[in-house]
Each structure stands twice: as structure tokens, then as C-alpha cells.
Amino acid sequence: MPPPWSFLPHIPYPPSRDGYWSPVTSTLNWCEEDYYATIYSAEIVNTLTNLLFMALGVKGFLSCRRNGHDSIFQVAFCGYLVVGTGSFLFHSTLKYPMQLVDELSMIYTTCLMCYASFSYSKPTGFRIFLAIFLTSLAVFITLYYHYLQDPLFHQNAYGILTAVVIIRSIYTMEVTLRPRWRHSTEKDRLARVKQGLPVPSKERQHYENVRDSKTLKTMWFMVVFGLSVFLGGFAIWGLDNVFCSKIRGWRQKVGLPWGILLEGHGWWHVMTGFGAYLYIVWGIWLRHCLNQRQEEFYLWWPHFWNIPEILRANDIHKSENGGTKKLN
């Protein structure tokens, strides 16, 4: 009995061969066969999927400049672009220096986001200390990783830093926007009146509570959706590592172009790239909320398959049916 995919038009996989960048000097070599498509790219799918990283990095950087977002996020998107570019070069060449550019830029960009998360509204002395600490940490990770040349060390360091940044951002989001965590109850209002502190009217406070509750709901969707995409990509990558020989056999059977869909590390690039982009956009929106400027900016994300963006409120047209349209 022929296999169920036999009716699909396909071409056999060309054999692996030496390429322009041979020999391999990286400490990692992924499940994709080397140089089967072109001698100029060791892993063609793993290389080209980084174009999403690079495109989103440029898009995010230009959006920050166009909409006046804090400069730390422009730097973060530059780091994001370097991650995609480094990964493009690494998978094209499988050379150790390009591997370092790929992996260490992930650490540096996460350290930047860590600084953005912990330095907000802190005194100058604390910001200087935090900058020195994170720079020292990045240097230590760089030197120790180069000494060990153990990918697990890099993956664990990146995972811990990412978890710290996300947990801190979630805490900040809840404390800033959840009505019960700030001065929004009647008891709090009376206490502020007795202390002679400014108190918004009940109507204004109700408006802010409703507004911030809606914002919080959307932000939580971004967090859950982004983490699901990110961790889903990580899971696919893990399966790609564990079952590499079997997956390679499946790819040989289905042929090209269908075998491209079984490139697990390529899916990791696409899914983690989008998940990381979502996190930076969430960070931009959260920063505007911290600055009490949420009336001036709006999340443009009409459907979950669109690329979200934080725009100035005057760049958004609300349609009659409640949807939104970006004005160019």
C-alpha cells in the first residue's frame, strides 16, 4: 500500500555535501541536513526563517522612532535584529564565531530588557549599579561560556534571565493596573483625603478602573499568547533534537518541499521570534501605562495573526463596528 503522501508532487532530497563554509567549527549542528540545497548555506531553512527576526526587528525599531517610544526599546529592537542576523550567519556557515554572535546577542538583548524592567523610576545611583551589575553579568556569561563551550550553560543562562524579566514585568503590570492594588477603593480615597493628598473624583476613578481593567485583560492575553507561542517553539525544537534521526527519515520519504514543514529548529525561529517581539511590544505599552500616558497610545492588534504595534492614539481610526484601522 503506498504511503498517504505519495500523491503529492515532490522531489527527492539531494544528498548532503561539503559547502562553501566547510568545515563545521561550531559546537552545535542541528537536525537539518547540511548543504543539501546550496553550497552557500549550510542549513537553508534554519537560515531563511531568521528573516522573520530581521524584518520584525526593523519594523519594531522604525515603529519606536515613528511613535516616540522610549529609547531603551529602540536599543532592544536593535538587539533583537542582531539576534536574527547572528542566527542567519550562524546557520549559513556553522562557524564558531557566528555561533557566539547568535547566542551571546540573545543574552545581551535580555540584559537590556532586564535593565528596562528594573530601572524604571529608580534613583540614578540604583540605575548605575544595575547597569554595572548587568554588564558584569553579561561579560561573565560571555567569558565562562567561551571557556566551557557548553550549549546547556548558555541555554540555562538565557532561560533564567528571560524568566526573571517576564516575572518582573508581570508584577509591575499587576501593581500598576489592577485596581485593587492601587489607590482606587473608597477606603483608600478617604485615607488620601485625610492625608491631604490629591484624590480623583469618583467618576474619574471609576473611568480609570474600567480602562485599566480592560488594558490588563488585553495584556494578559498578550502574555499568555506570547508565552504559548514561545514555549511551543521550544517544545518543537526539543522534539527535533530527541527524534532527529526519525524526523530525517520522514523528510526523506515526503521529499521537498513538504519536508520543510518538519524542520523543528526552523519552527523554533518563527515561533520564538514572534513571541519575543510580542514581549517587547508589551513592554512598550506597559511603560506608557507607568508614565500615565495610556490615553496617548493604543495597541493596534485587530486579529491574533496580525503583527501588533503600539501607535499614537491619533493614528488609530475606530470604525463604527468597534474595530480599529491603522492610518498610514
mmCIF file of C-alpha atoms in Angstrom:
data_model
loop_
_atom_site.group_PDB
_atom_site.id
_atom_site.type_symbol
_atom_site.label_atom_id
_atom_site.label_comp_id
_atom_site.label_asym_id
_atom_site.label_seq_id
_atom_site.Cartn_x
_atom_site.Cartn_y
_atom_site.Cartn_z
ATOM 1 C CA MET A 1 0.000 0.000 0.000
ATOM 2 C CA PRO A 2 1.522 3.362 -0.996
ATOM 3 C CA PRO A 3 2.006 5.963 1.782
ATOM 4 C CA PRO A 4 -0.766 8.589 2.112
ATOM 5 C CA TRP A 5 1.511 11.387 0.883
ATOM 6 C CA SER A 6 2.549 9.577 -2.318
ATOM 7 C CA PHE A 7 0.049 11.541 -4.441
ATOM 8 C CA LEU A 8 1.732 14.854 -3.551
ATOM 9 C CA PRO A 9 4.167 16.211 -6.131
ATOM 10 C CA HIS A 10 7.654 16.232 -4.647
ATOM 11 C CA ILE A 11 11.323 15.929 -5.448
ATOM 12 C CA PRO A 12 13.818 13.775 -3.569
ATOM 13 C CA TYR A 13 16.187 15.361 -1.073
ATOM 14 C CA PRO A 14 19.622 15.980 -2.611
ATOM 15 C CA PRO A 15 22.460 14.403 -0.628
ATOM 16 C CA SER A 16 24.463 16.388 1.931
ATOM 17 C CA ARG A 17 27.842 17.620 0.747
ATOM 18 C CA ASP A 18 30.696 19.931 1.598
ATOM 19 C CA GLY A 19 29.890 23.582 1.174
ATOM 20 C CA TYR A 20 31.477 26.959 0.727
ATOM 21 C CA TRP A 21 31.915 27.399 4.507
ATOM 22 C CA SER A 22 33.146 23.871 5.269
ATOM 23 C CA PRO A 23 34.352 22.536 7.623
ATOM 24 C CA VAL A 24 31.909 22.918 10.529
ATOM 25 C CA THR A 25 33.565 24.508 13.582
ATOM 26 C CA SER A 26 30.504 25.269 15.741
ATOM 27 C CA THR A 27 29.801 23.230 18.872
ATOM 28 C CA LEU A 28 26.252 22.652 17.624
ATOM 29 C CA ASN A 29 24.906 21.168 14.402
ATOM 30 C CA TRP A 30 21.152 20.957 14.065
ATOM 31 C CA CYS A 31 18.897 18.298 12.603
ATOM 32 C CA GLU A 32 18.676 19.879 9.153
ATOM 33 C CA GLU A 33 20.932 18.194 6.600
ATOM 34 C CA ASP A 34 23.995 20.273 5.655
ATOM 35 C CA TYR A 35 24.377 21.951 2.253
ATOM 36 C CA TYR A 36 21.699 19.889 0.511
ATOM 37 C CA ALA A 37 20.112 22.900 -1.218
ATOM 38 C CA THR A 38 23.058 25.190 -1.941
ATOM 39 C CA ILE A 39 26.761 25.220 -1.158
ATOM 40 C CA TYR A 40 26.421 28.767 0.212
ATOM 41 C CA SER A 41 24.106 27.936 3.134
ATOM 42 C CA ALA A 42 24.766 25.043 5.495
ATOM 43 C CA GLU A 43 21.160 24.913 6.751
ATOM 44 C CA ILE A 44 18.902 26.682 4.304
ATOM 45 C CA VAL A 45 15.601 26.507 6.268
ATOM 46 C CA ASN A 46 17.233 27.423 9.580
ATOM 47 C CA THR A 47 18.888 30.325 7.781
ATOM 48 C CA LEU A 48 15.883 31.755 5.959
ATOM 49 C CA THR A 49 13.495 31.535 8.921
ATOM 50 C CA ASN A 50 15.655 34.199 10.581
ATOM 51 C CA LEU A 51 14.394 36.677 8.005
ATOM 52 C CA LEU A 52 11.292 36.997 10.222
ATOM 53 C CA PHE A 53 13.515 38.063 13.125
ATOM 54 C CA MET A 54 15.262 40.595 10.949
ATOM 55 C CA ALA A 55 12.051 42.004 9.454
ATOM 56 C CA LEU A 56 10.349 42.337 12.862
ATOM 57 C CA GLY A 57 13.475 43.940 14.305
ATOM 58 C CA VAL A 58 13.445 46.628 11.612
ATOM 59 C CA LYS A 59 9.676 47.066 11.942
ATOM 60 C CA GLY A 60 9.883 47.454 15.716
ATOM 61 C CA PHE A 61 12.786 49.908 15.572
ATOM 62 C CA LEU A 62 11.056 52.115 12.988
ATOM 63 C CA SER A 63 7.800 51.973 14.972
ATOM 64 C CA CYS A 64 9.630 53.163 18.105
ATOM 65 C CA ARG A 65 11.105 56.123 16.234
ATOM 66 C CA ARG A 66 7.858 56.982 14.471
ATOM 67 C CA ASN A 67 5.697 56.824 17.603
ATOM 68 C CA GLY A 68 8.117 58.296 20.120
ATOM 69 C CA HIS A 69 8.562 55.252 22.376
ATOM 70 C CA ASP A 70 11.320 55.236 24.989
ATOM 71 C CA SER A 71 14.806 54.889 23.516
ATOM 72 C CA ILE A 72 15.558 51.738 25.544
ATOM 73 C CA PHE A 73 13.097 49.906 23.303
ATOM 74 C CA GLN A 74 14.842 51.141 20.165
ATOM 75 C CA VAL A 75 18.019 49.621 21.594
ATOM 76 C CA ALA A 76 16.111 46.418 22.433
ATOM 77 C CA PHE A 77 14.851 46.087 18.856
ATOM 78 C CA CYS A 78 18.404 46.681 17.591
ATOM 79 C CA GLY A 79 19.489 43.799 19.824
ATOM 80 C CA TYR A 80 16.593 41.718 18.509
ATOM 81 C CA LEU A 81 17.773 42.468 14.954
ATOM 82 C CA VAL A 82 21.326 41.444 15.866
ATOM 83 C CA VAL A 83 19.973 38.137 17.236
ATOM 84 C CA GLY A 84 18.254 37.403 13.932
ATOM 85 C CA THR A 85 21.254 38.481 11.884
ATOM 86 C CA GLY A 86 23.653 36.449 14.023
ATOM 87 C CA SER A 87 21.452 33.387 13.757
ATOM 88 C CA PHE A 88 21.234 33.884 9.967
ATOM 89 C CA LEU A 89 25.032 33.925 9.736
ATOM 90 C CA PHE A 90 25.446 31.030 12.149
ATOM 91 C CA HIS A 91 23.127 28.663 10.300
ATOM 92 C CA SER A 92 24.556 29.746 6.963
ATOM 93 C CA THR A 93 28.122 28.944 7.979
ATOM 94 C CA LEU A 94 28.067 26.712 11.091
ATOM 95 C CA LYS A 95 31.188 28.577 12.205
ATOM 96 C CA TYR A 96 32.001 29.008 15.916
ATOM 97 C CA PRO A 97 32.435 32.836 15.800
ATOM 98 C CA MET A 98 28.989 33.172 14.203
ATOM 99 C CA GLN A 99 27.582 30.848 16.866
ATOM 100 C CA LEU A 100 28.851 33.254 19.519
ATOM 101 C CA VAL A 101 27.263 36.216 17.738
ATOM 102 C CA ASP A 102 23.956 34.337 17.623
ATOM 103 C CA GLU A 103 23.872 33.038 21.177
ATOM 104 C CA LEU A 104 25.525 35.878 23.085
ATOM 105 C CA SER A 105 23.369 38.543 21.427
ATOM 106 C CA MET A 106 20.388 36.731 22.973
ATOM 107 C CA ILE A 107 21.979 37.222 26.405
ATOM 108 C CA TYR A 108 22.803 40.885 25.777
ATOM 109 C CA THR A 109 19.307 41.742 24.495
ATOM 110 C CA THR A 110 17.699 40.051 27.501
ATOM 111 C CA CYS A 111 20.018 42.022 29.810
ATOM 112 C CA LEU A 112 18.798 45.217 28.105
ATOM 113 C CA MET A 113 15.181 44.264 28.786
ATOM 114 C CA CYS A 114 16.160 43.403 32.357
ATOM 115 C CA TYR A 115 17.560 46.918 32.759
ATOM 116 C CA ALA A 116 14.392 48.416 31.289
ATOM 117 C CA SER A 117 12.241 46.394 33.716
ATOM 118 C CA PHE A 118 14.152 47.094 36.929
ATOM 119 C CA SER A 119 15.468 50.625 36.372
ATOM 120 C CA TYR A 120 12.185 52.452 35.813
ATOM 121 C CA SER A 121 11.613 55.358 38.267
ATOM 122 C CA LYS A 122 14.639 54.337 40.307
ATOM 123 C CA PRO A 123 17.238 56.879 41.514
ATOM 124 C CA THR A 124 20.369 57.493 39.469
ATOM 125 C CA GLY A 125 22.579 55.588 41.892
ATOM 126 C CA PHE A 126 20.493 52.431 41.556
ATOM 127 C CA ARG A 127 20.458 52.719 37.761
ATOM 128 C CA ILE A 128 24.242 52.990 37.663
ATOM 129 C CA PHE A 129 24.586 49.983 39.981
ATOM 130 C CA LEU A 130 22.121 47.976 37.879
ATOM 131 C CA ALA A 131 23.920 48.871 34.652
ATOM 132 C CA ILE A 132 27.281 47.840 36.120
ATOM 133 C CA PHE A 133 25.828 44.610 37.514
ATOM 134 C CA LEU A 134 24.161 43.577 34.247
ATOM 135 C CA THR A 135 27.228 44.500 32.210
ATOM 136 C CA SER A 136 29.402 42.431 34.550
ATOM 137 C CA LEU A 137 26.946 39.554 34.326
ATOM 138 C CA ALA A 138 26.988 39.693 30.515
ATOM 139 C CA VAL A 139 30.799 39.722 30.499
ATOM 140 C CA PHE A 140 30.922 36.777 32.931
ATOM 141 C CA ILE A 141 28.480 34.735 30.826
ATOM 142 C CA THR A 142 30.480 35.551 27.684
ATOM 143 C CA LEU A 143 33.838 34.513 29.143
ATOM 144 C CA TYR A 144 32.576 31.463 31.013
ATOM 145 C CA TYR A 145 30.605 30.213 28.021
ATOM 146 C CA HIS A 146 33.630 30.644 25.762
ATOM 147 C CA TYR A 147 35.640 28.669 28.328
ATOM 148 C CA LEU A 148 33.076 25.859 28.751
ATOM 149 C CA GLN A 149 31.749 25.807 25.176
ATOM 150 C CA ASP A 150 28.735 24.004 26.627
ATOM 151 C CA PRO A 151 25.428 24.991 24.951
ATOM 152 C CA LEU A 152 23.488 23.937 28.061
ATOM 153 C CA PHE A 153 25.146 26.712 30.061
ATOM 154 C CA HIS A 154 24.027 29.301 27.511
ATOM 155 C CA GLN A 155 20.500 27.884 27.331
ATOM 156 C CA ASN A 156 20.139 27.844 31.133
ATOM 157 C CA ALA A 157 21.517 31.381 31.491
ATOM 158 C CA TYR A 158 19.173 32.671 28.787
ATOM 159 C CA GLY A 159 16.199 30.835 30.293
ATOM 160 C CA ILE A 160 16.824 32.214 33.802
ATOM 161 C CA LEU A 161 17.285 35.790 32.569
ATOM 162 C CA THR A 162 14.142 35.579 30.439
ATOM 163 C CA ALA A 163 12.100 34.192 33.351
ATOM 164 C CA VAL A 164 13.318 36.988 35.656
ATOM 165 C CA VAL A 165 12.374 39.678 33.139
ATOM 166 C CA ILE A 166 8.921 38.225 32.458
ATOM 167 C CA ILE A 167 8.078 37.704 36.135
ATOM 168 C CA ARG A 168 9.201 41.243 36.971
ATOM 169 C CA SER A 169 7.123 42.680 34.117
ATOM 170 C CA ILE A 170 4.034 40.725 35.195
ATOM 171 C CA TYR A 171 4.460 42.006 38.765
ATOM 172 C CA THR A 172 4.799 45.591 37.505
ATOM 173 C CA MET A 173 1.759 45.181 35.267
ATOM 174 C CA GLU A 174 -0.424 43.883 38.091
ATOM 175 C CA VAL A 175 0.648 46.514 40.629
ATOM 176 C CA THR A 176 0.225 49.328 38.106
ATOM 177 C CA LEU A 177 -3.080 48.360 36.507
ATOM 178 C CA ARG A 178 -5.018 46.090 38.868
ATOM 179 C CA PRO A 179 -7.488 48.453 40.646
ATOM 180 C CA ARG A 180 -7.305 46.684 43.996
ATOM 181 C CA TRP A 181 -3.517 47.049 44.129
ATOM 182 C CA ARG A 182 -3.540 50.842 43.901
ATOM 183 C CA HIS A 183 -5.428 53.747 45.468
ATOM 184 C CA SER A 184 -8.790 53.029 43.877
ATOM 185 C CA THR A 185 -11.129 51.881 46.655
ATOM 186 C CA GLU A 186 -13.319 54.121 48.764
ATOM 187 C CA LYS A 187 -11.194 53.328 51.828
ATOM 188 C CA ASP A 188 -8.080 54.441 50.000
ATOM 189 C CA ARG A 189 -9.765 57.620 48.818
ATOM 190 C CA LEU A 190 -10.799 58.584 52.367
ATOM 191 C CA ALA A 191 -7.296 57.866 53.653
ATOM 192 C CA ARG A 192 -5.780 60.129 50.998
ATOM 193 C CA VAL A 193 -8.267 62.888 51.814
ATOM 194 C CA LYS A 194 -7.253 62.759 55.491
ATOM 195 C CA GLN A 195 -3.576 62.996 54.482
ATOM 196 C CA GLY A 196 -4.234 65.993 52.249
ATOM 197 C CA LEU A 197 -3.181 64.104 49.132
ATOM 198 C CA PRO A 198 -4.802 64.710 45.709
ATOM 199 C CA VAL A 199 -7.762 62.446 45.086
ATOM 200 C CA PRO A 200 -9.510 61.954 41.732
ATOM 201 C CA SER A 201 -13.267 62.236 41.610
ATOM 202 C CA LYS A 202 -15.314 59.056 41.930
ATOM 203 C CA GLU A 203 -16.310 59.344 38.299
ATOM 204 C CA ARG A 204 -12.717 59.736 37.160
ATOM 205 C CA GLN A 205 -11.578 56.884 39.382
ATOM 206 C CA HIS A 206 -14.319 54.619 38.001
ATOM 207 C CA TYR A 207 -13.319 55.504 34.443
ATOM 208 C CA GLU A 208 -9.656 54.720 35.167
ATOM 209 C CA ASN A 209 -10.552 51.420 36.852
ATOM 210 C CA VAL A 210 -12.626 50.282 33.877
ATOM 211 C CA ARG A 211 -9.974 51.457 31.399
ATOM 212 C CA ASP A 212 -7.118 49.785 33.220
ATOM 213 C CA SER A 213 -9.054 46.563 33.764
ATOM 214 C CA LYS A 214 -9.640 46.312 30.007
ATOM 215 C CA THR A 215 -5.976 47.073 29.340
ATOM 216 C CA LEU A 216 -4.939 44.455 31.879
ATOM 217 C CA LYS A 217 -7.165 41.844 30.241
ATOM 218 C CA THR A 218 -5.609 42.509 26.831
ATOM 219 C CA MET A 219 -2.100 42.496 28.279
ATOM 220 C CA TRP A 220 -2.702 39.135 29.928
ATOM 221 C CA PHE A 221 -3.838 37.780 26.564
ATOM 222 C CA MET A 222 -0.570 39.043 25.077
ATOM 223 C CA VAL A 223 1.422 37.398 27.872
ATOM 224 C CA VAL A 224 -0.350 34.041 27.647
ATOM 225 C CA PHE A 225 -0.389 34.004 23.844
ATOM 226 C CA GLY A 226 3.249 35.082 23.588
ATOM 227 C CA LEU A 227 4.432 32.537 26.153
ATOM 228 C CA SER A 228 2.395 29.794 24.492
ATOM 229 C CA VAL A 229 3.970 30.547 21.109
ATOM 230 C CA PHE A 230 7.456 30.834 22.642
ATOM 231 C CA LEU A 231 7.206 27.630 24.697
ATOM 232 C CA GLY A 232 5.530 25.839 21.786
ATOM 233 C CA GLY A 233 8.547 26.655 19.641
ATOM 234 C CA PHE A 234 10.833 25.440 22.409
ATOM 235 C CA ALA A 235 8.896 22.148 22.635
ATOM 236 C CA ILE A 236 9.107 21.591 18.869
ATOM 237 C CA TRP A 237 12.836 22.280 18.989
ATOM 238 C CA GLY A 238 13.197 19.752 21.818
ATOM 239 C CA LEU A 239 11.348 17.095 19.836
ATOM 240 C CA ASP A 240 13.546 17.906 16.850
ATOM 241 C CA ASN A 241 16.634 17.195 18.972
ATOM 242 C CA VAL A 242 15.327 13.997 20.553
ATOM 243 C CA PHE A 243 13.847 12.394 17.424
ATOM 244 C CA CYS A 244 16.249 13.808 14.839
ATOM 245 C CA SER A 245 17.068 10.524 13.086
ATOM 246 C CA LYS A 246 13.405 9.566 12.775
ATOM 247 C CA ILE A 247 12.406 13.041 11.545
ATOM 248 C CA ARG A 248 15.158 12.971 8.948
ATOM 249 C CA GLY A 249 13.739 9.661 7.716
ATOM 250 C CA TRP A 250 10.275 11.199 7.423
ATOM 251 C CA ARG A 251 11.672 14.135 5.467
ATOM 252 C CA GLN A 252 13.403 11.774 3.033
ATOM 253 C CA LYS A 253 10.095 9.966 2.477
ATOM 254 C CA VAL A 254 7.910 13.031 1.850
ATOM 255 C CA GLY A 255 10.593 14.834 -0.171
ATOM 256 C CA LEU A 256 10.754 18.542 -0.984
ATOM 257 C CA PRO A 257 9.071 20.947 -0.445
ATOM 258 C CA TRP A 258 6.942 19.121 2.164
ATOM 259 C CA GLY A 259 9.917 18.106 4.256
ATOM 260 C CA ILE A 260 10.477 21.777 5.093
ATOM 261 C CA LEU A 261 7.441 21.573 7.393
ATOM 262 C CA LEU A 262 9.330 19.038 9.521
ATOM 263 C CA GLU A 263 12.248 21.371 10.247
ATOM 264 C CA GLY A 264 11.767 21.789 14.001
ATOM 265 C CA HIS A 265 14.516 24.343 14.561
ATOM 266 C CA GLY A 266 13.058 26.482 11.801
ATOM 267 C CA TRP A 267 9.725 26.476 13.647
ATOM 268 C CA TRP A 268 11.649 27.481 16.776
ATOM 269 C CA HIS A 269 12.927 30.575 14.954
ATOM 270 C CA VAL A 270 9.477 31.562 13.706
ATOM 271 C CA MET A 271 7.647 30.977 16.981
ATOM 272 C CA THR A 272 10.213 32.361 19.403
ATOM 273 C CA GLY A 273 10.836 35.297 17.087
ATOM 274 C CA PHE A 274 7.173 36.273 17.217
ATOM 275 C CA GLY A 275 6.946 35.554 20.954
ATOM 276 C CA ALA A 276 9.966 37.774 21.705
ATOM 277 C CA TYR A 277 8.549 40.538 19.501
ATOM 278 C CA LEU A 278 5.266 40.356 21.428
ATOM 279 C CA TYR A 279 7.158 40.723 24.694
ATOM 280 C CA ILE A 280 8.898 43.929 23.582
ATOM 281 C CA VAL A 281 5.593 45.406 22.343
ATOM 282 C CA TRP A 282 4.022 44.508 25.689
ATOM 283 C CA GLY A 283 6.940 46.227 27.443
ATOM 284 C CA ILE A 284 6.410 49.394 25.383
ATOM 285 C CA TRP A 285 2.717 49.523 26.259
ATOM 286 C CA LEU A 286 3.414 48.833 29.919
ATOM 287 C CA ARG A 287 5.977 51.660 30.024
ATOM 288 C CA HIS A 288 3.396 54.116 28.679
ATOM 289 C CA CYS A 289 0.985 52.962 31.389
ATOM 290 C CA LEU A 290 3.669 53.526 34.023
ATOM 291 C CA ASN A 291 4.141 57.044 32.636
ATOM 292 C CA GLN A 292 0.372 57.675 32.851
ATOM 293 C CA ARG A 293 0.283 58.152 29.092
ATOM 294 C CA GLN A 294 -2.051 55.292 28.191
ATOM 295 C CA GLU A 295 -4.558 57.772 26.768
ATOM 296 C CA GLU A 296 -1.974 58.825 24.177
ATOM 297 C CA PHE A 297 -1.199 55.353 22.808
ATOM 298 C CA TYR A 298 -3.185 52.397 21.542
ATOM 299 C CA LEU A 299 -2.447 48.743 20.830
ATOM 300 C CA TRP A 300 -3.165 48.002 17.174
ATOM 301 C CA TRP A 301 -3.823 44.254 17.005
ATOM 302 C CA PRO A 302 -7.154 43.608 15.264
ATOM 303 C CA HIS A 303 -6.524 39.845 14.876
ATOM 304 C CA PHE A 304 -4.121 37.483 16.586
ATOM 305 C CA TRP A 305 -2.418 36.712 13.257
ATOM 306 C CA ASN A 306 -1.595 40.403 12.676
ATOM 307 C CA ILE A 307 1.714 41.890 13.804
ATOM 308 C CA PRO A 308 0.812 44.101 16.813
ATOM 309 C CA GLU A 309 2.117 47.619 17.220
ATOM 310 C CA ILE A 310 1.770 50.430 19.756
ATOM 311 C CA LEU A 311 0.600 53.543 17.918
ATOM 312 C CA ARG A 312 -0.243 57.067 18.927
ATOM 313 C CA ALA A 313 -3.954 57.466 19.599
ATOM 314 C CA ASN A 314 -4.358 59.953 16.742
ATOM 315 C CA ASP A 315 -3.068 57.283 14.314
ATOM 316 C CA ILE A 316 -5.994 54.989 15.093
ATOM 317 C CA HIS A 317 -9.391 55.235 13.484
ATOM 318 C CA LYS A 318 -12.150 53.466 15.346
ATOM 319 C CA SER A 319 -14.629 52.041 12.912
ATOM 320 C CA GLU A 320 -18.372 52.024 13.510
ATOM 321 C CA ASN A 321 -18.419 48.298 14.303
ATOM 322 C CA GLY A 322 -15.861 48.724 17.088
ATOM 323 C CA GLY A 323 -12.839 47.557 15.108
ATOM 324 C CA THR A 324 -9.711 49.539 14.509
ATOM 325 C CA LYS A 325 -7.884 50.639 11.402
ATOM 326 C CA LYS A 326 -4.307 51.872 11.251
ATOM 327 C CA LEU A 327 -3.943 55.163 9.467
ATOM 328 C CA ASN A 328 -0.871 55.498 7.271
#
